[in-house]
Amino acid sequence: MSRTNAHESSVIESFFDDFPQGGNLLIVAHNHPDPDTIASAAALLEIAKILGKAKTTIAYGGVIGRAENANMVKYLKLRLTPIDRVDFKKYDRIAMVDTQPQTGNNDLPAPLVPDLVIDHHPKNKNSSKVKFLDIRLDYGATASILAEYMFQFDLPIGKNLATALLYAIKSETQDLGRETFDVDVDCYRQLFPLANKKLLSKIIHAQVPRSYFARLQQALRNAKLYGNAVITRIKMMEAPDIVPEIADLMLKMEGAAWVLCMGQYNEAIYLSIRTTNTRKDAGKVMKKLVRGKGKGGGHMQIAGGRIPVADMEPWEIQELKDALQIKFLKYIGKEKEVGQDLIAKDAQ
Ligand SMILES: [Mn+2]
């Protein structure tokens, strides 16, 4: 399982060799954090405690909206701090997990460059300045990179952390089915006996607020089929992480190969793409879609993006969404398809 030569020290070891023992470490998770970034941060905190005697803060931007993710934080007693309350000067080192500097999905202020980055997304140009960089595209989850480190170093993994890592790998890879590599399966298998299955079940089967059903209704009502592509919009959102959740749900439709879900939150449009088509890269489609307007990216089958719309009038936002939809259909070769309601109007 080990990918690092036994004689050569890994990125994380080099980082902690250089770390002032007992110092302050800040770990930055991505905005509107998902289980992968949360569990990765929690694992790095444990590693930092042992290898660096570090005092660690985990910071995130945005909100944790999805009920499963909020429950994960609550039940596993993970301590996360909103990044706008962080005094960056207090920290000796900054690490980033499951995201990279200036990718648009984390709120580390631009002049600051993290000392350590651990991620499984394609390398961003701003990451060239990062001293300790550990990017592995052949891992289905960043949590697998961290779990593998913990197994390699023989570090104790408590029940809560094991549950968090297990849930991260499970949700990020859709139960080891989507963009999964041997290492993910291997980590999952090793974490399983260590995890608290009762808590895991409570996280997965979280109760959701009433507003969830309102957003779901909107998404279903607005969903249109263009051949094997589904496009939908959510008008209002309590938190943007419902966009990927709806996108995953839409891909469950028989015959669906592509999904684009869009929704507005505060002053930005959030986008999610899902696909079962492995010949086209969802991350690249997303990059093209938001080019010049916002930021985005992702993997082969899942991608996310964000376009700021702070200075735009409602009609301009509407036009932007229409334009994005046309561009998306063109990129995936469905521009000639005529939209059809997912649920016929008389059945709504
Ligand atoms: Mn991830």
Coordinates of N, CA and C in Angstrom, one line a residue, residues 2-204:
S2 N 2.0 1.1 0.6 CA 2.9 2.3 0.7 C 3.4 2.8 -0.6
R3 N 3.2 4.1 -0.9 CA 3.7 4.7 -2.1 C 5.0 5.4 -1.9
T4 N 5.4 5.6 -0.7 CA 6.7 6.3 -0.5 C 7.7 5.3 -0.1
N5 N 8.9 5.5 -0.6 CA 10.0 4.7 -0.4 C 10.3 4.7 1.1
A6 N 10.6 3.6 1.7 CA 10.8 3.5 3.1 C 12.0 4.4 3.6
H7 N 13.0 4.6 2.7 CA 14.2 5.4 3.1 C 14.0 6.9 2.8
E8 N 13.0 7.2 2.0 CA 12.8 8.5 1.7 C 11.6 9.1 2.5
S9 N 11.8 10.3 3.1 CA 10.7 10.7 4.0 C 9.5 11.3 3.1
S10 N 8.3 11.1 3.6 CA 7.1 11.6 2.9 C 7.0 13.1 3.1
V11 N 6.1 13.7 2.3 CA 5.9 15.1 2.4 C 5.5 15.5 3.8
I12 N 4.6 14.7 4.4 CA 4.1 15.1 5.7 C 5.2 15.0 6.8
E13 N 6.1 14.0 6.6 CA 7.2 13.9 7.6 C 8.1 15.1 7.4
S14 N 8.4 15.5 6.2 CA 9.3 16.6 6.0 C 8.7 17.9 6.6
F15 N 7.3 18.0 6.4 CA 6.6 19.1 7.0 C 6.8 19.2 8.5
F16 N 6.6 18.0 9.1 CA 6.8 18.1 10.6 C 8.2 18.1 11.1
D17 N 9.2 17.7 10.2 CA 10.6 17.9 10.6 C 10.9 19.3 10.7
D18 N 10.2 20.1 9.9 CA 10.4 21.5 9.8 C 9.5 22.3 10.7
F19 N 8.6 21.6 11.4 CA 7.6 22.3 12.2 C 8.1 22.6 13.6
P20 N 7.9 23.8 14.1 CA 8.4 24.2 15.4 C 7.6 23.4 16.5
Q21 N 8.2 22.4 17.1 CA 7.5 21.5 18.1 C 6.7 22.3 19.1
G22 N 5.4 21.9 19.2 CA 4.5 22.6 20.2 C 3.9 23.9 19.6
G23 N 4.2 24.2 18.3 CA 3.7 25.4 17.7 C 2.2 25.3 17.4
N24 N 1.8 26.4 16.8 CA 0.3 26.5 16.4 C 0.2 26.2 14.9
L25 N -0.7 25.3 14.7 CA -1.0 24.9 13.3 C -2.5 25.3 12.9
L26 N -2.6 25.9 11.7 CA -4.0 26.2 11.2 C -4.2 25.3 10.0
I27 N -5.3 24.5 10.1 CA -5.7 23.7 9.0 C -6.9 24.3 8.3
V28 N -6.8 24.6 7.0 CA -7.9 25.2 6.3 C -8.7 24.2 5.5
A29 N -9.9 24.0 5.7 CA -10.8 23.1 4.9 C -11.5 23.9 3.8
H30 N -12.1 23.3 2.9 CA -12.7 24.1 1.8 C -14.1 24.6 2.3
N31 N -14.6 25.6 1.6 CA -15.8 26.3 2.0 C -17.0 25.3 1.9
H32 N -18.0 25.6 2.7 CA -19.2 24.7 2.7 C -18.7 23.2 2.8
P33 N -17.9 23.0 3.9 CA -17.1 21.7 3.9 C -17.9 20.4 3.8
D34 N -17.4 19.5 3.0 CA -18.0 18.2 2.9 C -17.2 17.2 3.8
P35 N -17.7 15.9 3.9 CA -17.1 15.0 4.8 C -15.6 14.8 4.5
D36 N -15.2 14.8 3.2 CA -13.8 14.5 2.8 C -12.9 15.6 3.4
T37 N -13.2 16.9 3.3 CA -12.3 17.9 3.8 C -12.4 17.9 5.4
I38 N -13.5 17.6 5.9 CA -13.7 17.6 7.4 C -12.9 16.5 8.0
A39 N -13.0 15.3 7.5 CA -12.3 14.1 8.0 C -10.8 14.3 7.8
S40 N -10.4 14.8 6.7 CA -9.0 15.0 6.4 C -8.4 16.0 7.4
A41 N -9.1 17.0 7.7 CA -8.6 18.0 8.6 C -8.5 17.4 10.0
A42 N -9.5 16.6 10.4 CA -9.5 16.0 11.7 C -8.3 15.0 11.8
A43 N -8.0 14.3 10.7 CA -6.9 13.3 10.8 C -5.6 14.1 10.8
L44 N -5.5 15.1 10.1 CA -4.2 15.9 10.1 C -4.0 16.5 11.5
L45 N -5.1 16.9 12.2 CA -5.0 17.4 13.5 C -4.3 16.4 14.5
E46 N -4.8 15.1 14.3 CA -4.2 14.0 15.1 C -2.8 13.8 14.8
I47 N -2.5 13.7 13.5 CA -1.1 13.5 13.1 C -0.2 14.7 13.7
A48 N -0.7 15.9 13.6 CA 0.0 17.1 14.1 C 0.3 17.0 15.6
K49 N -0.7 16.4 16.3 CA -0.6 16.3 17.7 C 0.6 15.4 18.1
I50 N 0.7 14.3 17.3 CA 1.7 13.4 17.7 C 3.1 13.7 17.1
L51 N 3.1 14.1 15.8 CA 4.4 14.4 15.1 C 4.9 15.8 15.5
G52 N 4.1 16.7 15.8 CA 4.5 18.1 16.0 C 4.1 18.7 17.4
K53 N 3.5 17.9 18.2 CA 3.0 18.4 19.5 C 2.2 19.7 19.3
A54 N 1.6 19.7 18.1 CA 0.9 21.0 17.7 C -0.4 21.3 18.4
K55 N -0.6 22.6 18.5 CA -1.9 23.1 18.9 C -2.6 23.5 17.7
T56 N -3.7 22.8 17.3 CA -4.3 23.0 16.0 C -5.7 23.6 16.0
T57 N -5.9 24.4 15.0 CA -7.3 24.9 14.8 C -7.7 24.5 13.4
I58 N -8.9 24.0 13.2 CA -9.4 23.7 11.9 C -10.4 24.8 11.5
A59 N -10.1 25.5 10.4 CA -11.0 26.6 9.9 C -11.7 26.3 8.6
Y60 N -12.9 26.8 8.5 CA -13.6 26.6 7.2 C -14.4 27.9 6.9
G61 N -14.8 28.0 5.6 CA -15.6 29.1 5.2 C -17.0 28.6 4.9
G62 N -17.9 29.6 4.7 CA -19.3 29.2 4.3 C -20.0 28.5 5.4
V63 N -20.9 27.6 5.1 CA -21.8 27.0 6.1 C -21.8 25.5 5.8
I64 N -22.1 24.8 6.9 CA -22.3 23.3 6.8 C -23.8 23.1 6.8
G65 N -24.3 23.0 5.6 CA -25.8 22.9 5.4 C -26.3 21.5 5.4
R66 N -25.7 20.7 4.7 CA -26.2 19.3 4.5 C -26.3 18.6 5.9
A67 N -27.5 18.0 6.1 CA -27.8 17.4 7.5 C -26.8 16.4 7.8
E68 N -26.4 15.5 6.9 CA -25.4 14.5 7.1 C -24.1 15.1 7.6
N69 N -23.7 16.1 7.0 CA -22.4 16.7 7.3 C -22.5 17.4 8.7
A70 N -23.6 18.1 9.0 CA -23.8 18.8 10.3 C -23.8 17.7 11.4
N71 N -24.4 16.6 11.1 CA -24.5 15.5 12.1 C -23.1 14.9 12.3
M72 N -22.4 14.8 11.2 CA -21.0 14.2 11.3 C -20.2 15.0 12.3
V73 N -20.3 16.4 12.2 CA -19.5 17.3 13.1 C -20.0 17.1 14.5
K74 N -21.3 17.1 14.6 CA -22.0 17.0 16.0 C -21.7 15.7 16.7
Y75 N -22.0 14.6 16.1 CA -21.8 13.3 16.7 C -20.3 12.9 17.0
L76 N -19.5 13.4 16.0 CA -18.1 13.0 16.2 C -17.3 14.0 17.0
K77 N -18.0 15.0 17.5 CA -17.4 16.1 18.3 C -16.2 16.7 17.7
L78 N -16.3 17.1 16.4 CA -15.3 17.8 15.7 C -15.4 19.3 16.0
R79 N -14.2 19.9 16.2 CA -14.3 21.3 16.5 C -13.8 22.1 15.3
L80 N -14.7 22.9 14.7 CA -14.4 23.7 13.5 C -14.6 25.1 13.8
T81 N -13.7 26.0 13.3 CA -13.8 27.4 13.6 C -14.1 28.1 12.3
P82 N -15.1 29.1 12.2 CA -15.3 29.9 11.0 C -14.0 30.7 10.7
I83 N -13.6 30.7 9.5 CA -12.3 31.3 9.1 C -12.3 32.8 9.3
D84 N -13.5 33.4 9.3 CA -13.4 34.9 9.6 C -13.1 35.2 11.0
R85 N -13.1 34.2 11.9 CA -12.7 34.5 13.3 C -11.2 34.1 13.6
V86 N -10.5 33.7 12.5 CA -9.1 33.3 12.7 C -8.2 34.5 12.6
D87 N -7.2 34.5 13.6 CA -6.2 35.5 13.5 C -4.9 34.8 13.0
F88 N -4.7 35.0 11.7 CA -3.7 34.3 11.0 C -2.3 34.4 11.6
K89 N -2.0 35.6 12.2 CA -0.7 35.9 12.7 C -0.3 34.9 13.8
K90 N -1.4 34.3 14.5 CA -1.1 33.5 15.6 C -0.5 32.1 15.2
Y91 N -0.5 31.8 14.0 CA -0.1 30.5 13.5 C 1.3 30.4 13.0
D92 N 2.0 29.3 13.4 CA 3.4 29.1 12.9 C 3.4 28.5 11.5
R93 N 2.4 27.7 11.2 CA 2.3 27.1 9.9 C 0.8 27.0 9.5
I94 N 0.5 27.0 8.2 CA -0.8 26.8 7.7 C -0.9 25.6 6.7
A95 N -1.8 24.7 7.0 CA -2.0 23.6 6.1 C -3.4 23.7 5.4
M96 N -3.5 23.0 4.3 CA -4.8 23.0 3.6 C -5.1 21.6 3.1
V97 N -6.4 21.2 3.3 CA -6.7 19.8 2.9 C -7.9 19.8 2.0
D98 N -7.8 19.0 0.9 CA -8.9 18.8 -0.1 C -9.2 20.0 -0.9
T99 N -8.3 21.0 -0.9 CA -8.4 22.2 -1.7 C -7.0 22.8 -1.8
Q100 N -6.9 23.8 -2.7 CA -5.6 24.4 -2.9 C -5.7 25.9 -2.9
P101 N -4.6 26.6 -2.8 CA -4.6 28.1 -2.7 C -5.3 28.7 -3.9
Q102 N -6.2 29.7 -3.6 CA -6.9 30.5 -4.6 C -7.7 29.7 -5.7
T103 N -8.3 28.6 -5.3 CA -9.1 27.8 -6.2 C -10.5 28.3 -6.2
G104 N -10.8 29.3 -5.3 CA -12.2 29.8 -5.2 C -13.1 29.1 -4.3
N105 N -12.6 28.0 -3.7 CA -13.5 27.3 -2.8 C -12.9 27.2 -1.4
N106 N -12.0 28.1 -1.1 CA -11.5 28.3 0.3 C -11.3 29.7 0.5
D107 N -11.3 30.2 1.8 CA -11.2 31.6 2.1 C -9.9 32.0 2.8
L108 N -8.8 31.2 2.5 CA -7.5 31.7 3.0 C -7.2 32.9 2.2
P109 N -6.9 34.1 2.9 CA -6.7 35.3 2.1 C -5.5 35.2 1.1
A110 N -5.6 35.7 -0.1 CA -4.7 35.5 -1.1 C -3.2 35.7 -0.8
P111 N -2.8 36.8 0.0 CA -1.4 36.9 0.2 C -0.8 35.7 1.0
L112 N -1.6 35.0 1.7 CA -1.0 33.9 2.5 C -0.9 32.6 1.6
V113 N 0.2 32.0 1.8 CA 0.5 30.8 1.0 C 0.6 29.6 2.1
P114 N -0.2 28.6 1.9 CA -0.1 27.5 2.9 C 1.2 26.8 2.8
D115 N 1.7 26.3 4.0 CA 3.0 25.6 4.0 C 2.8 24.2 3.5
L116 N 1.7 23.6 3.8 CA 1.4 22.2 3.4 C 0.0 22.1 2.7
V117 N 0.0 21.4 1.6 CA -1.3 21.1 0.9 C -1.4 19.6 0.7
I118 N -2.5 19.1 1.1 CA -2.8 17.7 0.8 C -4.1 17.6 0.1
D119 N -4.1 17.1 -1.1 CA -5.3 17.1 -2.0 C -5.3 16.0 -3.0
H120 N -6.5 15.8 -3.6 CA -6.6 14.8 -4.7 C -7.2 15.4 -5.9
H121 N -7.2 16.8 -6.0 CA -7.6 17.5 -7.2 C -6.4 17.9 -8.0
P122 N -6.6 18.1 -9.3 CA -5.5 18.5 -10.2 C -4.8 19.7 -9.6
K123 N -3.5 19.8 -9.8 CA -2.7 20.8 -9.3 C -3.0 22.2 -9.9
N124 N -3.2 23.2 -9.0 CA -3.6 24.5 -9.4 C -2.3 25.3 -9.5
K125 N -2.2 26.3 -10.4 CA -1.0 27.0 -10.6 C -0.5 27.7 -9.4
N126 N -1.4 28.1 -8.5 CA -0.9 28.8 -7.3 C -0.3 27.9 -6.3
S127 N -0.4 26.6 -6.5 CA 0.2 25.6 -5.6 C 1.7 25.5 -5.8
S128 N 2.2 26.1 -6.8 CA 3.7 26.0 -7.1 C 4.5 26.6 -6.0
K129 N 3.8 27.6 -5.3 CA 4.6 28.3 -4.2 C 4.5 27.5 -2.9
V130 N 3.8 26.5 -2.9 CA 3.6 25.7 -1.6 C 4.9 24.8 -1.4
K131 N 5.4 24.9 -0.2 CA 6.7 24.2 0.1 C 6.5 22.7 0.2
F132 N 5.4 22.3 0.9 CA 5.2 20.9 1.1 C 3.8 20.5 0.4
L133 N 4.0 19.9 -0.7 CA 2.8 19.7 -1.6 C 2.6 18.2 -1.8
D134 N 1.4 17.7 -1.4 CA 1.1 16.3 -1.5 C -0.2 16.1 -2.3
I135 N -0.1 16.1 -3.6 CA -1.3 16.0 -4.4 C -1.3 14.6 -5.1
R136 N -2.3 13.9 -4.9 CA -2.4 12.5 -5.5 C -3.7 12.4 -6.2
L137 N -3.6 12.3 -7.5 CA -4.8 12.2 -8.4 C -5.4 10.8 -8.4
D138 N -4.6 9.8 -8.0 CA -5.0 8.4 -8.0 C -5.5 8.0 -6.6
Y139 N -6.2 8.9 -5.9 CA -6.9 8.6 -4.7 C -8.3 9.2 -4.8
G140 N -9.3 8.4 -4.5 CA -10.7 8.8 -4.6 C -11.1 9.8 -3.6
A141 N -10.3 9.9 -2.5 CA -10.7 10.9 -1.4 C -9.4 11.3 -0.8
T142 N -9.3 12.6 -0.3 CA -8.2 13.1 0.4 C -8.1 12.3 1.7
A143 N -9.3 11.9 2.2 CA -9.3 11.2 3.5 C -8.5 9.9 3.4
S144 N -8.4 9.3 2.2 CA -7.6 8.1 2.0 C -6.1 8.4 2.1
I145 N -5.7 9.6 1.7 CA -4.3 10.0 1.8 C -3.9 10.1 3.3
L146 N -4.8 10.7 4.1 CA -4.5 10.9 5.5 C -4.6 9.6 6.2
A147 N -5.6 8.8 5.9 CA -5.8 7.5 6.6 C -4.5 6.6 6.3
E148 N -4.1 6.6 5.1 CA -2.9 5.8 4.7 C -1.7 6.3 5.5
Y149 N -1.5 7.6 5.6 CA -0.4 8.1 6.5 C -0.5 7.5 7.9
M150 N -1.7 7.6 8.4 CA -1.9 7.1 9.8 C -1.5 5.7 10.0
F151 N -1.9 4.9 9.0 CA -1.6 3.4 9.0 C -0.1 3.2 8.9
Q152 N 0.5 4.0 8.0 CA 2.0 3.9 7.7 C 2.8 4.2 9.0
F153 N 2.3 5.3 9.7 CA 3.1 5.7 10.9 C 2.6 5.0 12.1
D154 N 1.7 4.0 11.9 CA 1.2 3.3 13.1 C 0.6 4.1 14.2
L155 N -0.1 5.2 13.8 CA -0.7 6.1 14.8 C -2.0 5.5 15.2
P156 N -2.4 5.7 16.5 CA -3.7 5.2 16.9 C -4.8 6.1 16.3
I157 N -5.8 5.4 15.8 CA -7.0 6.0 15.2 C -8.2 5.8 16.1
G158 N -8.7 6.8 16.8 CA -9.8 6.7 17.7 C -11.1 6.4 16.9
K159 N -12.1 5.9 17.7 CA -13.4 5.5 17.1 C -14.0 6.7 16.3
N160 N -14.0 7.9 16.8 CA -14.7 9.0 16.1 C -13.9 9.3 14.8
L161 N -12.6 9.4 14.9 CA -11.8 9.7 13.7 C -12.0 8.6 12.7
A162 N -12.0 7.4 13.1 CA -12.1 6.3 12.1 C -13.5 6.4 11.5
T163 N -14.5 6.7 12.2 CA -15.9 6.9 11.7 C -15.9 8.0 10.7
A164 N -15.2 9.1 11.0 CA -15.2 10.3 10.1 C -14.5 9.9 8.8
L165 N -13.3 9.3 8.9 CA -12.6 8.9 7.7 C -13.4 7.9 6.8
L166 N -14.0 7.0 7.5 CA -14.8 6.0 6.8 C -15.9 6.6 6.1
Y167 N -16.6 7.5 6.8 CA -17.8 8.2 6.1 C -17.3 9.1 5.0
A168 N -16.1 9.7 5.1 CA -15.6 10.6 4.1 C -15.3 9.8 2.8
I169 N -14.7 8.6 3.0 CA -14.4 7.8 1.8 C -15.7 7.2 1.2
K170 N -16.6 6.8 2.0 CA -17.8 6.3 1.6 C -18.6 7.3 0.8
S171 N -18.8 8.5 1.3 CA -19.6 9.5 0.6 C -18.9 10.1 -0.6
E172 N -17.6 10.3 -0.5 CA -16.9 10.9 -1.6 C -16.9 9.9 -2.8
T173 N -16.8 8.6 -2.6 CA -16.8 7.7 -3.7 C -18.1 7.0 -4.0
Q174 N -19.1 7.5 -3.4 CA -20.5 6.9 -3.5 C -20.4 5.4 -3.2
D175 N -20.0 5.1 -2.0 CA -19.8 3.7 -1.5 C -18.9 2.9 -2.4
L176 N -17.7 3.5 -2.6 CA -16.6 2.9 -3.3 C -17.0 2.5 -4.8
G177 N -17.9 3.3 -5.4 CA -18.3 3.0 -6.8 C -17.8 4.0 -7.7
R178 N -17.6 5.3 -7.3 CA -17.3 6.4 -8.2 C -15.9 6.8 -7.9
E179 N -15.1 6.9 -9.0 CA -13.7 7.3 -9.0 C -13.0 6.7 -7.8
T180 N -13.0 5.4 -7.7 CA -12.4 4.7 -6.5 C -11.2 4.0 -7.0
F181 N -10.2 4.0 -6.1 CA -8.9 3.3 -6.4 C -8.7 2.2 -5.3
D182 N -7.8 1.3 -5.6 CA -7.5 0.2 -4.6 C -7.2 0.8 -3.3
V183 N -6.5 1.9 -3.2 CA -6.1 2.5 -1.9 C -7.3 2.9 -1.1
D184 N -8.3 3.4 -1.8 CA -9.6 3.8 -1.1 C -10.2 2.6 -0.4
V185 N -10.3 1.5 -1.2 CA -10.9 0.3 -0.7 C -10.1 -0.3 0.4
D186 N -8.8 -0.2 0.3 CA -7.9 -0.7 1.3 C -8.1 0.1 2.6
C187 N -8.1 1.4 2.5 CA -8.3 2.2 3.7 C -9.7 2.0 4.3
Y188 N -10.7 1.9 3.5 CA -12.0 1.6 4.0 C -12.1 0.3 4.8
R189 N -11.5 -0.7 4.2 CA -11.4 -2.0 4.8 C -10.7 -2.0 6.2
Q190 N -9.7 -1.2 6.3 CA -8.9 -1.1 7.5 C -9.6 -0.2 8.6
L191 N -10.4 0.8 8.1 CA -11.1 1.7 9.0 C -12.3 1.0 9.6
F192 N -12.9 0.2 8.7 CA -14.3 -0.4 9.1 C -14.3 -1.0 10.5
P193 N -13.4 -1.9 10.9 CA -13.5 -2.4 12.2 C -13.3 -1.4 13.4
L194 N -12.6 -0.3 13.0 CA -12.3 0.7 14.0 C -13.5 1.7 14.2
A195 N -14.4 1.8 13.3 CA -15.4 2.8 13.3 C -16.6 2.4 14.1
N196 N -17.3 3.5 14.6 CA -18.6 3.3 15.4 C -19.7 3.2 14.4
K197 N -20.2 2.0 14.1 CA -21.2 1.8 13.1 C -22.6 2.4 13.5
K198 N -22.9 2.5 14.7 CA -24.1 3.1 15.2 C -24.1 4.6 14.9
L199 N -23.0 5.2 15.2 CA -22.9 6.7 14.8 C -22.9 6.9 13.3
L200 N -22.3 6.0 12.6 CA -22.2 6.1 11.1 C -23.6 6.0 10.6
S201 N -24.4 5.1 11.1 CA -25.8 5.0 10.7 C -26.6 6.3 11.0
K202 N -26.3 6.8 12.2 CA -27.0 8.1 12.6 C -26.7 9.2 11.6
I203 N -25.4 9.2 11.2 CA -25.0 10.3 10.3 C -25.7 10.2 8.9
I204 N -25.6 8.9 8.4 CA -26.1 8.7 7.1 C -27.7 8.9 7.0

